[in-house]
Short mmCIF file of C-alpha atoms in Angstrom, two decimals:
data_model
loop_
_atom_site.label_atom_id
_atom_site.label_comp_id
_atom_site.label_asym_id
_atom_site.label_seq_id
_atom_site.Cartn_x
_atom_site.Cartn_y
_atom_site.Cartn_z
CA GLU A 1 91.08 -39.64 -1.10
CA VAL A 2 87.73 -41.27 -1.78
CA GLN A 3 87.85 -43.77 -4.63
CA LEU A 4 85.15 -45.93 -6.15
CA VAL A 5 86.18 -48.47 -8.78
CA GLU A 6 83.57 -50.47 -10.66
CA SER A 7 84.20 -53.77 -12.40
CA GLY A 8 82.28 -56.67 -13.87
CA GLY A 9 80.77 -55.08 -16.95
CA GLY A 10 80.87 -56.68 -20.35
CA LEU A 11 78.87 -58.18 -23.18
CA VAL A 12 76.01 -60.49 -22.22
CA GLN A 13 73.15 -62.04 -24.16
CA PRO A 14 69.55 -61.08 -23.48
CA GLY A 15 68.25 -63.06 -20.55
CA GLY A 16 71.72 -63.44 -19.11
CA SER A 17 73.23 -62.29 -15.82
CA LEU A 18 76.11 -60.16 -14.63
CA ARG A 19 77.38 -59.07 -11.26
CA LEU A 20 78.91 -55.65 -10.94
CA SER A 21 81.28 -54.76 -8.13
CA CYS A 22 82.33 -51.39 -6.73
CA ALA A 23 85.46 -51.33 -4.59
CA ALA A 24 85.53 -48.43 -2.17
CA SER A 25 88.54 -46.84 -0.52
CA GLY A 26 89.40 -43.65 1.30
CA PHE A 27 86.34 -43.76 3.52
CA THR A 28 84.46 -46.17 5.74
CA LEU A 29 81.97 -47.91 3.44
CA SER A 30 79.88 -49.05 6.40
CA SER A 31 79.00 -45.45 7.20
CA SER A 32 77.53 -44.63 3.79
CA TRP A 33 74.39 -45.34 1.85
CA MET A 34 75.41 -46.35 -1.66
CA HIS A 35 73.73 -46.14 -5.04
CA TRP A 36 73.90 -47.40 -8.60
CA VAL A 37 73.12 -44.98 -11.42
CA ARG A 38 73.21 -45.87 -15.11
CA GLN A 39 73.60 -44.00 -18.35
CA ALA A 40 72.81 -45.49 -21.74
CA PRO A 41 75.19 -44.38 -24.51
CA GLY A 42 74.44 -40.78 -25.46
CA LYS A 43 71.54 -40.60 -22.99
CA GLY A 44 70.85 -39.15 -19.58
CA LEU A 45 71.34 -40.37 -16.04
CA VAL A 46 68.94 -42.86 -14.48
CA TRP A 47 68.89 -43.91 -10.85
CA VAL A 48 68.85 -47.70 -10.44
CA SER A 49 69.08 -48.68 -6.79
CA ARG A 50 70.29 -47.75 -3.33
CA ILE A 51 71.23 -49.59 -0.15
CA ASN A 52 71.54 -48.34 3.40
CA SER A 53 74.66 -48.53 5.53
CA ASP A 54 74.16 -52.01 6.94
CA GLY A 55 72.38 -53.52 3.94
CA GLY A 56 69.06 -53.84 5.72
CA ARG A 57 67.17 -51.54 3.39
CA THR A 58 67.21 -51.50 -0.39
CA ASP A 59 65.25 -49.53 -2.98
CA TYR A 60 64.95 -50.01 -6.74
CA ALA A 61 63.71 -48.29 -9.83
CA ASP A 62 60.57 -49.96 -11.17
CA SER A 63 62.42 -50.85 -14.38
CA VAL A 64 64.81 -53.19 -12.53
CA LYS A 65 62.72 -54.34 -9.56
CA GLY A 66 62.64 -58.11 -9.33
CA ARG A 67 65.60 -58.52 -11.72
CA PHE A 68 68.43 -56.60 -9.99
CA THR A 69 69.71 -57.02 -6.44
CA ILE A 70 71.93 -54.54 -4.68
CA SER A 71 74.09 -55.75 -1.80
CA ARG A 72 77.22 -54.86 0.08
CA ASP A 73 80.07 -56.46 1.99
CA ASN A 74 81.33 -53.82 4.37
CA ALA A 75 84.16 -56.04 5.54
CA LYS A 76 85.43 -56.15 1.96
CA ASN A 77 84.57 -52.48 1.29
CA THR A 78 82.62 -53.57 -1.75
CA LEU A 79 79.20 -52.80 -3.21
CA TYR A 80 77.51 -55.16 -5.65
CA LEU A 81 74.75 -55.17 -8.24
CA GLN A 82 73.49 -58.58 -9.34
CA MET A 83 71.70 -58.19 -12.64
CA ASN A 84 69.50 -61.03 -13.91
CA SER A 85 67.15 -61.41 -16.88
CA LEU A 86 69.04 -58.68 -18.70
CA ARG A 87 67.39 -56.83 -21.56
CA ALA A 88 68.76 -54.72 -24.38
CA GLU A 89 67.46 -51.62 -22.61
CA ASP A 90 69.72 -52.38 -19.64
CA SER A 91 72.74 -51.58 -21.80
CA ALA A 92 74.51 -48.65 -20.17
CA VAL A 93 77.47 -47.43 -18.21
CA TYR A 94 76.78 -48.28 -14.59
CA TYR A 95 78.16 -45.95 -11.95
CA CYS A 96 78.36 -46.57 -8.25
CA ALA A 97 78.00 -43.44 -6.17
CA ARG A 98 78.27 -42.53 -2.53
CA ASN A 99 75.34 -40.83 -0.84
CA ALA A 100 76.24 -37.31 0.25
CA SER A 101 75.92 -36.29 3.89
CA GLY A 102 73.14 -33.86 3.00
CA GLY A 103 70.90 -36.28 1.14
CA SER A 104 70.58 -38.69 -1.76
CA TYR A 105 72.85 -36.94 -4.17
CA TYR A 106 76.45 -37.62 -5.07
CA VAL A 107 79.78 -35.99 -4.50
CA HIS A 108 81.70 -39.17 -5.22
CA TRP A 109 81.20 -41.33 -8.30
CA GLY A 110 83.13 -44.20 -9.80
CA GLN A 111 84.34 -44.08 -13.38
CA GLY A 112 81.68 -46.53 -14.48
CA THR A 113 81.57 -49.96 -16.07
CA LEU A 114 79.92 -50.64 -19.42
CA VAL A 115 77.25 -53.32 -19.73
CA THR A 116 76.14 -54.31 -23.20
CA VAL A 117 73.19 -56.65 -23.64
CA SER A 118 73.13 -58.01 -27.16
CA SER A 119 72.93 -61.27 -29.03
CA ASP B 1 57.46 -40.14 -9.85
CA ILE B 2 58.77 -36.57 -9.87
CA VAL B 3 59.49 -35.62 -13.46
CA MET B 4 62.37 -33.21 -14.00
CA THR B 5 62.17 -31.17 -17.21
CA GLN B 6 65.20 -29.22 -18.35
CA SER B 7 65.33 -26.51 -20.96
CA PRO B 8 66.78 -25.89 -23.38
CA ASP B 9 68.14 -29.21 -24.62
CA SER B 10 71.22 -27.39 -25.85
CA LEU B 11 72.57 -23.88 -26.08
CA ALA B 12 75.51 -22.15 -27.66
CA VAL B 13 77.07 -19.29 -25.75
CA SER B 14 80.01 -17.08 -26.61
CA LEU B 15 83.03 -17.10 -24.34
CA GLY B 16 82.51 -14.67 -21.50
CA GLU B 17 78.75 -14.57 -21.97
CA ARG B 18 76.04 -15.83 -19.62
CA ALA B 19 74.47 -19.28 -19.89
CA THR B 20 71.15 -20.03 -18.23
CA ILE B 21 69.68 -23.50 -17.80
CA ASN B 22 66.22 -24.17 -16.44
CA CYS B 23 64.88 -27.16 -14.53
CA LYS B 24 61.25 -27.68 -13.61
CA SER B 25 59.96 -30.40 -11.30
CA SER B 26 56.47 -31.88 -11.59
CA GLN B 27 55.94 -31.29 -7.87
CA SER B 28 57.60 -29.21 -5.21
CA VAL B 29 60.94 -30.47 -3.93
CA LEU B 30 60.97 -28.08 -0.96
CA SER B 31 61.44 -30.10 2.20
CA SER B 32 59.20 -29.08 5.07
CA SER B 33 61.58 -30.65 7.58
CA ASN B 34 64.55 -28.39 6.85
CA ASN B 35 63.08 -25.76 4.47
CA LYS B 36 65.61 -26.69 1.82
CA ASN B 37 65.05 -27.46 -1.83
CA LEU B 38 66.25 -31.00 -2.48
CA LEU B 39 67.63 -30.16 -5.91
CA VAL B 40 71.20 -30.46 -7.16
CA TRP B 41 73.10 -29.66 -10.35
CA TYR B 42 75.84 -31.68 -11.99
CA GLN B 43 78.28 -31.08 -14.83
CA GLN B 44 79.31 -34.00 -17.01
CA LYS B 45 82.09 -34.01 -19.57
CA PRO B 46 82.47 -36.79 -22.16
CA GLY B 47 83.92 -39.99 -20.77
CA HIS B 48 83.65 -38.81 -17.18
CA PRO B 49 81.15 -39.25 -14.37
CA PRO B 50 79.07 -36.27 -13.33
CA LYS B 51 80.57 -33.65 -11.04
CA LEU B 52 78.47 -32.03 -8.33
CA LEU B 53 78.21 -28.26 -8.76
CA ILE B 54 75.29 -27.08 -6.62
CA TYR B 55 73.26 -28.66 -3.81
CA TRP B 56 70.17 -27.44 -1.96
CA ALA B 57 69.41 -25.57 -5.19
CA SER B 58 71.80 -22.73 -4.49
CA THR B 59 74.79 -23.86 -2.39
CA ARG B 60 77.98 -24.19 -4.36
CA GLU B 61 80.01 -27.33 -3.74
CA SER B 62 83.53 -26.77 -2.42
CA GLY B 63 85.97 -25.95 -5.20
CA VAL B 64 83.34 -24.98 -7.76
CA PRO B 65 84.08 -21.61 -9.39
CA ASP B 66 81.81 -18.78 -8.34
CA ARG B 67 80.71 -18.16 -11.91
CA PHE B 68 78.33 -21.09 -11.30
CA SER B 69 75.22 -20.22 -9.33
CA GLY B 70 71.89 -21.85 -8.65
CA SER B 71 68.55 -20.29 -7.83
CA GLY B 72 64.89 -21.11 -7.53
CA SER B 73 62.50 -22.77 -5.13
CA GLY B 74 59.60 -25.17 -5.13
CA THR B 75 59.31 -26.38 -8.71
CA ASP B 76 61.38 -23.94 -10.77
CA PHE B 77 65.14 -23.78 -10.72
CA THR B 78 67.95 -22.18 -12.69
CA LEU B 79 71.66 -22.83 -13.12
CA THR B 80 73.58 -19.81 -14.32
CA ILE B 81 77.11 -19.67 -15.63
CA SER B 82 77.88 -15.97 -15.41
CA SER B 83 80.84 -15.85 -17.79
CA LEU B 84 81.28 -18.97 -19.88
CA GLN B 85 84.77 -20.42 -20.06
CA ALA B 86 86.02 -22.99 -22.57
CA GLU B 87 86.23 -25.63 -19.84
CA ASP B 88 82.52 -25.24 -19.09
CA VAL B 89 81.56 -27.04 -22.31
CA ALA B 90 79.64 -30.01 -20.94
CA VAL B 91 76.21 -31.46 -20.32
CA TYR B 92 74.44 -30.21 -17.21
CA TYR B 93 71.85 -32.19 -15.25
CA CYS B 94 69.51 -31.36 -12.41
CA GLN B 95 68.44 -34.05 -9.94
CA GLN B 96 65.80 -34.13 -7.24
CA HIS B 97 66.31 -36.11 -4.05
CA TYR B 98 62.96 -35.27 -2.48
CA GLY B 99 61.48 -38.67 -3.19
CA LEU B 100 62.00 -42.07 -4.76
CA PRO B 101 62.71 -42.80 -7.45
CA LEU B 102 65.48 -40.23 -7.58
CA THR B 103 65.12 -38.52 -10.92
CA PHE B 104 67.30 -36.46 -13.21
CA GLY B 105 66.51 -33.91 -15.86
CA GLY B 106 67.22 -34.87 -19.44
CA GLY B 107 70.36 -32.75 -19.61
CA THR B 108 71.37 -29.52 -21.29
CA LYS B 109 74.36 -29.47 -23.60
CA VAL B 110 76.35 -26.24 -23.40
CA GLU B 111 78.61 -25.40 -26.33
CA ILE B 112 80.69 -22.44 -27.40
#
């Protein structure tokens, strides 16, 4: 069974940093593109970033470009999102999601980790 | 960016009745390489991640009840729940994966 388990969320002050992790099991992480998607409380879904299978290609939403870094450690079956210079508008539940075989959509999602940026 | 516009924002449907949700993209999401519409539908219940219902605009994901169907092509798409059940109360999102950034519709809340 495919499982994705996020961790690392919490309360952080504006301008601070957090690193989110997503532990994958039930499939070979190294064979999958992976994504981060976020959802502010009571709001819709917003794509954040993606990374290819070997980590050699990354893409970002304009709103996080230059502040967030996606990475992966296939040996540890773990995906990461390093978030720097955090703003109040980055407050959201962050989901990791596995790219489907048919394209950049998601069959498998984690349960999410909540990030709150507030002083 | 491809803007995805869903309508309505919310709708109330009686049990057993039909629910129809619309999604319009600001440009075509029909892929010329495989002639498929790169449009999916998700269902999200409170406190849970989204669940994939439909991919390629009209192909039902394994295990999804056949009362859910998707239609449309190019820029205009529809998700239909043919006979609403109590467990279908949720927010529904469309998403395009034709180009970056990947974008979602604003969501449609379906209530009884």
